Amino acid sequence: MDKRDIFVQIDQMEEQMGTLYAELGEIKRQIIELLEENKRLGIENQQLRKLLKKDAEPMLPLLQAAGASIPVSMKEPTGEGYDNLARIYHEGFHICNVYYGHLRTEGDCLFCMSFLNK
Ligand SMILES: [Zn+2]
């Protein structure tokens, strides 16, 4: 094999690795975005369920008497305030007002910690 061929090949490989590296970074960014969106939707869903529960609560005995199946979320009391935030934090998301809802990619956050210790 010609020496020049080897260098051409190495150059090509280098270029491919650069492209792969860029793609990997892009995929990583998309995963973080999806995780954050998922968490936001989860929180929103929980809040909507809470509202729904408040609205539907007076009707619960009627619904039960009629044999309707009641969603579990309406029967179980939801953990309030602090507990919810502590849970979200331990699931790996920020609860501080600086980065709220974003994925914690670098371990503990001092803003969140000070918030939790209040
Ligand atoms: Zn934080």
Tab-separated table of N, CA and C and ligand atoms in Angstrom:
chain	number	residue	atom	x	y	z
A	1	MET	N	0.830	-1.203	0.000
A	1	MET	CA	0.000	0.000	0.000
A	1	MET	C	0.869	1.260	0.000
A	2	ASP	N	0.504	2.200	-0.812
A	2	ASP	CA	1.216	3.479	-0.908
A	2	ASP	C	1.069	4.274	0.391
A	3	LYS	N	2.170	4.924	0.814
A	3	LYS	CA	2.102	5.719	2.050
A	3	LYS	C	1.050	6.819	1.953
A	4	ARG	N	0.965	7.393	0.740
A	4	ARG	CA	-0.012	8.481	0.570
A	4	ARG	C	-1.432	7.990	0.784
A	5	ASP	N	-1.714	6.753	0.337
A	5	ASP	CA	-3.046	6.164	0.535
A	5	ASP	C	-3.386	6.092	2.021
A	6	ILE	N	-2.384	5.685	2.808
A	6	ILE	CA	-2.616	5.551	4.246
A	6	ILE	C	-3.001	6.898	4.852
A	7	PHE	N	-2.298	7.948	4.432
A	7	PHE	CA	-2.622	9.269	4.996
A	7	PHE	C	-3.989	9.749	4.546
A	8	VAL	N	-4.331	9.444	3.293
A	8	VAL	CA	-5.662	9.814	2.813
A	8	VAL	C	-6.721	9.110	3.652
A	9	GLN	N	-6.453	7.811	3.926
A	9	GLN	CA	-7.406	7.027	4.721
A	9	GLN	C	-7.547	7.594	6.135
A	10	ILE	N	-6.398	7.947	6.727
A	10	ILE	CA	-6.429	8.504	8.082
A	10	ILE	C	-7.206	9.816	8.102
A	11	ASP	N	-6.980	10.631	7.085
A	11	ASP	CA	-7.717	11.897	6.997
A	11	ASP	C	-9.216	11.646	6.941
A	12	GLN	N	-9.594	10.636	6.134
A	12	GLN	CA	-11.028	10.325	6.013
A	12	GLN	C	-11.607	9.859	7.350
A	13	MET	N	-10.818	8.988	8.025
A	13	MET	CA	-11.292	8.487	9.317
A	13	MET	C	-11.449	9.624	10.312
A	14	GLU	N	-10.497	10.543	10.285
A	14	GLU	CA	-10.542	11.675	11.195
A	14	GLU	C	-11.811	12.496	10.961
A	15	GLU	N	-12.123	12.676	9.682
A	15	GLU	CA	-13.302	13.445	9.337
A	15	GLU	C	-14.571	12.746	9.804
A	16	GLN	N	-14.603	11.402	9.593
A	16	GLN	CA	-15.774	10.628	10.020
A	16	GLN	C	-15.954	10.697	11.531
A	17	MET	N	-14.825	10.609	12.254
A	17	MET	CA	-14.911	10.669	13.714
A	17	MET	C	-15.432	12.025	14.170
A	18	GLY	N	-15.018	13.064	13.487
A	18	GLY	CA	-15.504	14.401	13.824
A	18	GLY	C	-16.999	14.499	13.631
A	19	THR	N	-17.484	13.938	12.513
A	19	THR	CA	-18.918	13.953	12.234
A	19	THR	C	-19.682	13.167	13.299
A	20	LEU	N	-19.151	11.968	13.628
A	20	LEU	CA	-19.791	11.135	14.644
A	20	LEU	C	-19.861	11.856	15.981
A	21	TYR	N	-18.773	12.516	16.327
A	21	TYR	CA	-18.702	13.228	17.597
A	21	TYR	C	-19.769	14.318	17.658
A	22	ALA	N	-19.918	15.036	16.540
A	22	ALA	CA	-20.927	16.099	16.482
A	22	ALA	C	-22.324	15.507	16.601
A	23	GLU	N	-22.564	14.367	15.933
A	23	GLU	CA	-23.876	13.721	15.997
A	23	GLU	C	-24.186	13.248	17.410
A	24	LEU	N	-23.167	12.707	18.067
A	24	LEU	CA	-23.333	12.230	19.437
A	24	LEU	C	-23.746	13.383	20.349
A	25	GLY	N	-23.100	14.524	20.183
A	25	GLY	CA	-23.429	15.705	20.977
A	25	GLY	C	-24.858	16.143	20.744
A	26	GLU	N	-25.294	16.088	19.489
A	26	GLU	CA	-26.651	16.498	19.129
A	26	GLU	C	-27.676	15.551	19.752
A	27	ILE	N	-27.389	14.247	19.699
A	27	ILE	CA	-28.300	13.263	20.295
A	27	ILE	C	-28.397	13.468	21.801
A	28	LYS	N	-27.257	13.734	22.427
A	28	LYS	CA	-27.232	13.971	23.867
A	28	LYS	C	-28.108	15.181	24.211
A	29	ARG	N	-27.995	16.239	23.392
A	29	ARG	CA	-28.777	17.444	23.623
A	29	ARG	C	-30.277	17.148	23.504
A	30	GLN	N	-30.627	16.326	22.494
A	30	GLN	CA	-32.035	15.986	22.294
A	30	GLN	C	-32.590	15.159	23.439
A	31	ILE	N	-31.755	14.241	23.957
A	31	ILE	CA	-32.213	13.409	25.079
A	31	ILE	C	-32.505	14.281	26.295
A	32	ILE	N	-31.612	15.229	26.572
A	32	ILE	CA	-31.817	16.123	27.711
A	32	ILE	C	-33.108	16.916	27.527
A	33	GLU	N	-33.323	17.409	26.300
A	33	GLU	CA	-34.527	18.177	26.009
A	33	GLU	C	-35.785	17.338	26.252
A	34	LEU	N	-35.748	16.070	25.786
A	34	LEU	CA	-36.903	15.189	25.953
A	34	LEU	C	-37.160	14.887	27.426
A	35	LEU	N	-36.089	14.634	28.180
A	35	LEU	CA	-36.248	14.347	29.609
A	35	LEU	C	-36.862	15.545	30.327
A	36	GLU	N	-36.402	16.731	29.953
A	36	GLU	CA	-36.923	17.937	30.596
A	36	GLU	C	-38.388	18.155	30.231
A	37	GLU	N	-38.705	17.942	28.962
A	37	GLU	CA	-40.089	18.106	28.528
A	37	GLU	C	-40.988	17.096	29.238
A	38	ASN	N	-40.489	15.871	29.352
A	38	ASN	CA	-41.242	14.818	30.014
A	38	ASN	C	-41.535	15.200	31.461
A	39	LYS	N	-40.522	15.762	32.131
A	39	LYS	CA	-40.707	16.157	33.528
A	39	LYS	C	-41.724	17.289	33.624
A	40	ARG	N	-41.592	18.273	32.718
A	40	ARG	CA	-42.546	19.390	32.736
A	40	ARG	C	-43.971	18.894	32.545
A	41	LEU	N	-44.146	17.986	31.592
A	41	LEU	CA	-45.487	17.454	31.319
A	41	LEU	C	-46.000	16.659	32.512
A	42	GLY	N	-45.091	15.918	33.160
A	42	GLY	CA	-45.464	15.149	34.344
A	42	GLY	C	-45.979	16.053	35.447
A	43	ILE	N	-45.256	17.152	35.676
A	43	ILE	CA	-45.652	18.098	36.722
A	43	ILE	C	-46.999	18.734	36.372
A	44	GLU	N	-47.128	19.117	35.093
A	44	GLU	CA	-48.374	19.727	34.643
A	44	GLU	C	-49.543	18.755	34.797
A	45	ASN	N	-49.287	17.510	34.432
A	45	ASN	CA	-50.310	16.474	34.542
A	45	ASN	C	-50.763	16.315	35.996
A	46	GLN	N	-49.775	16.321	36.901
A	46	GLN	CA	-50.076	16.165	38.320
A	46	GLN	C	-50.934	17.331	38.819
A	47	GLN	N	-50.567	18.543	38.365
A	47	GLN	CA	-51.333	19.716	38.792
A	47	GLN	C	-52.750	19.680	38.242
A	48	LEU	N	-52.880	19.228	36.997
A	48	LEU	CA	-54.218	19.132	36.397
A	48	LEU	C	-55.054	18.087	37.125
A	49	ARG	N	-54.409	16.970	37.492
A	49	ARG	CA	-55.136	15.935	38.237
A	49	ARG	C	-55.631	16.456	39.576
A	50	LYS	N	-54.764	17.297	40.194
A	50	LYS	CA	-55.135	17.874	41.481
A	50	LYS	C	-56.371	18.760	41.318
A	51	LEU	N	-56.359	19.574	40.243
A	51	LEU	CA	-57.507	20.449	39.984
A	51	LEU	C	-58.762	19.625	39.717
A	52	LEU	N	-58.568	18.588	38.896
A	52	LEU	CA	-59.676	17.708	38.540
A	52	LEU	C	-60.248	17.058	39.791
A	53	LYS	N	-59.329	16.627	40.659
A	53	LYS	CA	-59.745	15.953	41.885
A	53	LYS	C	-60.577	16.900	42.735
A	54	LYS	N	-60.103	18.161	42.838
A	54	LYS	CA	-60.811	19.148	43.651
A	54	LYS	C	-62.231	19.355	43.094
A	55	ASP	N	-62.318	19.413	41.749
A	55	ASP	CA	-63.616	19.626	41.111
A	55	ASP	C	-64.524	18.421	41.262
A	56	ALA	N	-63.905	17.232	41.175
A	56	ALA	CA	-64.716	16.013	41.112
A	56	ALA	C	-65.011	15.440	42.488
A	57	GLU	N	-64.276	15.905	43.517
A	57	GLU	CA	-64.388	15.305	44.847
A	57	GLU	C	-65.824	15.242	45.375
A	58	PRO	N	-66.578	16.344	45.243
A	58	PRO	CA	-67.946	16.293	45.779
A	58	PRO	C	-68.787	15.195	45.119
A	59	MET	N	-68.381	14.808	43.906
A	59	MET	CA	-69.157	13.804	43.178
A	59	MET	C	-68.689	12.370	43.411
A	60	LEU	N	-67.533	12.228	44.134
A	60	LEU	CA	-66.954	10.888	44.313
A	60	LEU	C	-67.943	9.867	44.889
A	61	PRO	N	-68.657	10.205	45.995
A	61	PRO	CA	-69.593	9.208	46.552
A	61	PRO	C	-70.640	8.793	45.539
A	62	LEU	N	-71.104	9.765	44.761
A	62	LEU	CA	-72.107	9.455	43.735
A	62	LEU	C	-71.544	8.503	42.689
A	63	LEU	N	-70.292	8.837	42.238
A	63	LEU	CA	-69.651	8.004	41.218
A	63	LEU	C	-69.444	6.589	41.739
A	64	GLN	N	-68.988	6.499	43.004
A	64	GLN	CA	-68.733	5.177	43.578
A	64	GLN	C	-70.029	4.381	43.713
A	65	ALA	N	-71.078	5.090	44.143
A	65	ALA	CA	-72.375	4.431	44.299
A	65	ALA	C	-72.872	3.904	42.960
A	66	ALA	N	-72.535	4.628	41.906
A	66	ALA	CA	-72.976	4.224	40.570
A	66	ALA	C	-72.076	3.140	39.995
A	67	GLY	N	-71.037	2.757	40.772
A	67	GLY	CA	-70.149	1.673	40.341
A	67	GLY	C	-69.134	2.096	39.313
A	68	ALA	N	-68.906	3.414	39.202
A	68	ALA	CA	-67.903	3.892	38.246
A	68	ALA	C	-66.509	3.577	38.776
A	69	SER	N	-65.582	3.298	37.859
A	69	SER	CA	-64.209	3.048	38.308
A	69	SER	C	-63.521	4.397	38.511
A	70	ILE	N	-62.985	4.582	39.713
A	70	ILE	CA	-62.355	5.852	40.067
A	70	ILE	C	-60.842	5.724	39.835
A	71	PRO	N	-60.260	6.664	39.050
A	71	PRO	CA	-58.803	6.593	38.842
A	71	PRO	C	-58.059	6.614	40.169
A	72	VAL	N	-57.007	5.832	40.263
A	72	VAL	CA	-56.235	5.727	41.503
A	72	VAL	C	-55.804	7.109	41.988
A	73	SER	N	-55.438	7.973	41.017
A	73	SER	CA	-54.924	9.285	41.389
A	73	SER	C	-55.958	10.088	42.162
A	74	MET	N	-57.235	9.758	42.016
A	74	MET	CA	-58.268	10.506	42.722
A	74	MET	C	-58.487	9.946	44.122
A	75	LYS	N	-58.091	8.711	44.347
A	75	LYS	CA	-58.309	8.095	45.660
A	75	LYS	C	-57.157	8.402	46.598
A	76	GLU	N	-55.928	8.404	46.034
A	76	GLU	CA	-54.753	8.590	46.882
A	76	GLU	C	-54.454	10.060	47.101
A	77	PRO	N	-54.190	10.424	48.345
A	77	PRO	CA	-53.796	11.806	48.579
A	77	PRO	C	-52.424	12.050	47.962
A	78	THR	N	-52.268	13.158	47.260
A	78	THR	CA	-50.971	13.425	46.638
A	78	THR	C	-50.047	14.099	47.641
A	79	GLY	N	-48.765	13.743	47.608
A	79	GLY	CA	-47.785	14.368	48.485
A	79	GLY	C	-47.748	15.859	48.209
A	80	GLU	N	-47.778	16.665	49.230
A	80	GLU	CA	-47.893	18.105	48.994
A	80	GLU	C	-46.551	18.822	49.003
A	81	GLY	N	-46.548	19.990	48.414
A	81	GLY	CA	-45.453	20.949	48.445
A	81	GLY	C	-44.043	20.423	48.549
A	82	TYR	N	-43.494	20.515	49.734
A	82	TYR	CA	-42.100	20.174	49.970
A	82	TYR	C	-41.770	18.759	49.500
A	83	ASP	N	-42.607	17.792	49.866
A	83	ASP	CA	-42.371	16.391	49.489
A	83	ASP	C	-42.262	16.236	47.980
A	84	ASN	N	-43.172	16.900	47.270
A	84	ASN	CA	-43.159	16.846	45.811
A	84	ASN	C	-41.852	17.376	45.244
A	85	LEU	N	-41.431	18.535	45.744
A	85	LEU	CA	-40.206	19.157	45.247
A	85	LEU	C	-38.999	18.289	45.574
A	86	ALA	N	-38.958	17.733	46.794
A	86	ALA	CA	-37.843	16.876	47.193
A	86	ALA	C	-37.776	15.654	46.270
A	87	ARG	N	-38.948	15.120	45.934
A	87	ARG	CA	-38.993	13.948	45.051
A	87	ARG	C	-38.458	14.300	43.660
A	88	ILE	N	-38.921	15.438	43.138
A	88	ILE	CA	-38.477	15.879	41.808
A	88	ILE	C	-36.962	16.077	41.799
A	89	TYR	N	-36.449	16.671	42.902
A	89	TYR	CA	-35.004	16.890	42.989
A	89	TYR	C	-34.260	15.553	42.957
A	90	HIS	N	-34.755	14.589	43.739
A	90	HIS	CA	-34.070	13.293	43.804
A	90	HIS	C	-34.223	12.483	42.523
A	91	GLU	N	-35.191	12.871	41.695
A	91	GLU	CA	-35.308	12.239	40.375
A	91	GLU	C	-34.327	12.853	39.384
A	92	GLY	N	-33.583	13.861	39.847
A	92	GLY	CA	-32.513	14.408	39.012
A	92	GLY	C	-32.821	15.734	38.337
A	93	PHE	N	-33.841	16.456	38.835
A	93	PHE	CA	-34.199	17.725	38.213
A	93	PHE	C	-34.033	18.889	39.180
A	94	HIS	N	-33.787	20.060	38.614
A	94	HIS	CA	-33.670	21.264	39.433
A	94	HIS	C	-35.043	21.688	39.945
A	95	ILE	N	-35.053	22.165	41.197
A	95	ILE	CA	-36.287	22.745	41.744
A	95	ILE	C	-36.050	24.199	42.139
A	96	CYS	N	-34.804	24.673	41.932
A	96	CYS	CA	-34.484	26.067	42.273
A	96	CYS	C	-35.074	26.985	41.196
A	97	ASN	N	-35.266	28.267	41.558
A	97	ASN	CA	-35.865	29.154	40.560
A	97	ASN	C	-34.869	29.566	39.465
A	98	VAL	N	-33.612	29.162	39.623
A	98	VAL	CA	-32.616	29.485	38.591
A	98	VAL	C	-32.749	28.540	37.387
A	99	TYR	N	-32.888	27.221	37.682
A	99	TYR	CA	-32.907	26.226	36.589
A	99	TYR	C	-34.138	25.327	36.648
A	100	TYR	N	-35.213	25.783	37.265
A	100	TYR	CA	-36.366	24.928	37.533
A	100	TYR	C	-36.778	24.054	36.329
A	101	GLY	N	-36.934	22.758	36.606
A	101	GLY	CA	-37.414	21.838	35.577
A	101	GLY	C	-36.330	21.290	34.668
A	102	HIS	N	-35.115	21.846	34.784
A	102	HIS	CA	-34.033	21.350	33.941
A	102	HIS	C	-33.345	20.158	34.603
A	103	LEU	N	-32.790	19.289	33.770
A	103	LEU	CA	-32.103	18.107	34.252
A	103	LEU	C	-30.815	18.518	34.973
A	104	ARG	N	-30.578	17.909	36.150
A	104	ARG	CA	-29.328	18.186	36.858
A	104	ARG	C	-28.252	17.290	36.266
A	105	THR	N	-27.378	17.854	35.439
A	105	THR	CA	-26.370	17.027	34.776
A	105	THR	C	-25.055	17.024	35.530
A	106	GLU	N	-24.940	17.913	36.559
A	106	GLU	CA	-23.659	17.984	37.269
A	106	GLU	C	-23.802	17.795	38.770
A	107	GLY	N	-24.541	16.737	39.149
A	107	GLY	CA	-24.659	16.423	40.565
A	107	GLY	C	-25.521	17.418	41.324
A	108	ASP	N	-25.216	17.599	42.603
A	108	ASP	CA	-26.039	18.468	43.441
A	108	ASP	C	-25.936	19.927	43.031
A	109	CYS	N	-27.055	20.647	43.218
A	109	CYS	CA	-27.094	22.077	42.887
A	109	CYS	C	-27.235	22.858	44.197
A	110	LEU	N	-26.356	23.814	44.407
A	110	LEU	CA	-26.362	24.576	45.661
A	110	LEU	C	-27.656	25.380	45.829
A	111	PHE	N	-28.189	25.924	44.709
A	111	PHE	CA	-29.442	26.684	44.791
A	111	PHE	C	-30.579	25.776	45.267
A	112	CYS	N	-30.642	24.580	44.664
A	112	CYS	CA	-31.688	23.620	45.053
A	112	CYS	C	-31.510	23.216	46.511
A	113	MET	N	-30.260	22.928	46.894
A	113	MET	CA	-29.987	22.462	48.250
A	113	MET	C	-30.440	23.508	49.280
A	114	SER	N	-30.121	24.777	48.987
A	114	SER	CA	-30.490	25.813	49.963
A	114	SER	C	-32.010	25.939	50.024
A	115	PHE	N	-32.653	25.681	48.890
A	115	PHE	CA	-34.113	25.720	48.853
A	115	PHE	C	-34.703	24.581	49.699
A	116	LEU	N	-34.111	23.395	49.573
A	116	LEU	CA	-34.594	22.223	50.307
A	116	LEU	C	-34.348	22.353	51.804
A	117	ASN	N	-33.280	23.056	52.169
A	117	ASN	CA	-32.929	23.175	53.591
A	117	ASN	C	-33.638	24.304	54.297
A	118	LYS	N	-34.492	25.036	53.563
A	118	LYS	CA	-35.218	26.147	54.190
A	118	LYS	C	-36.166	25.629	55.252
B	1	ZN	ZN	-30.892	23.941	41.013
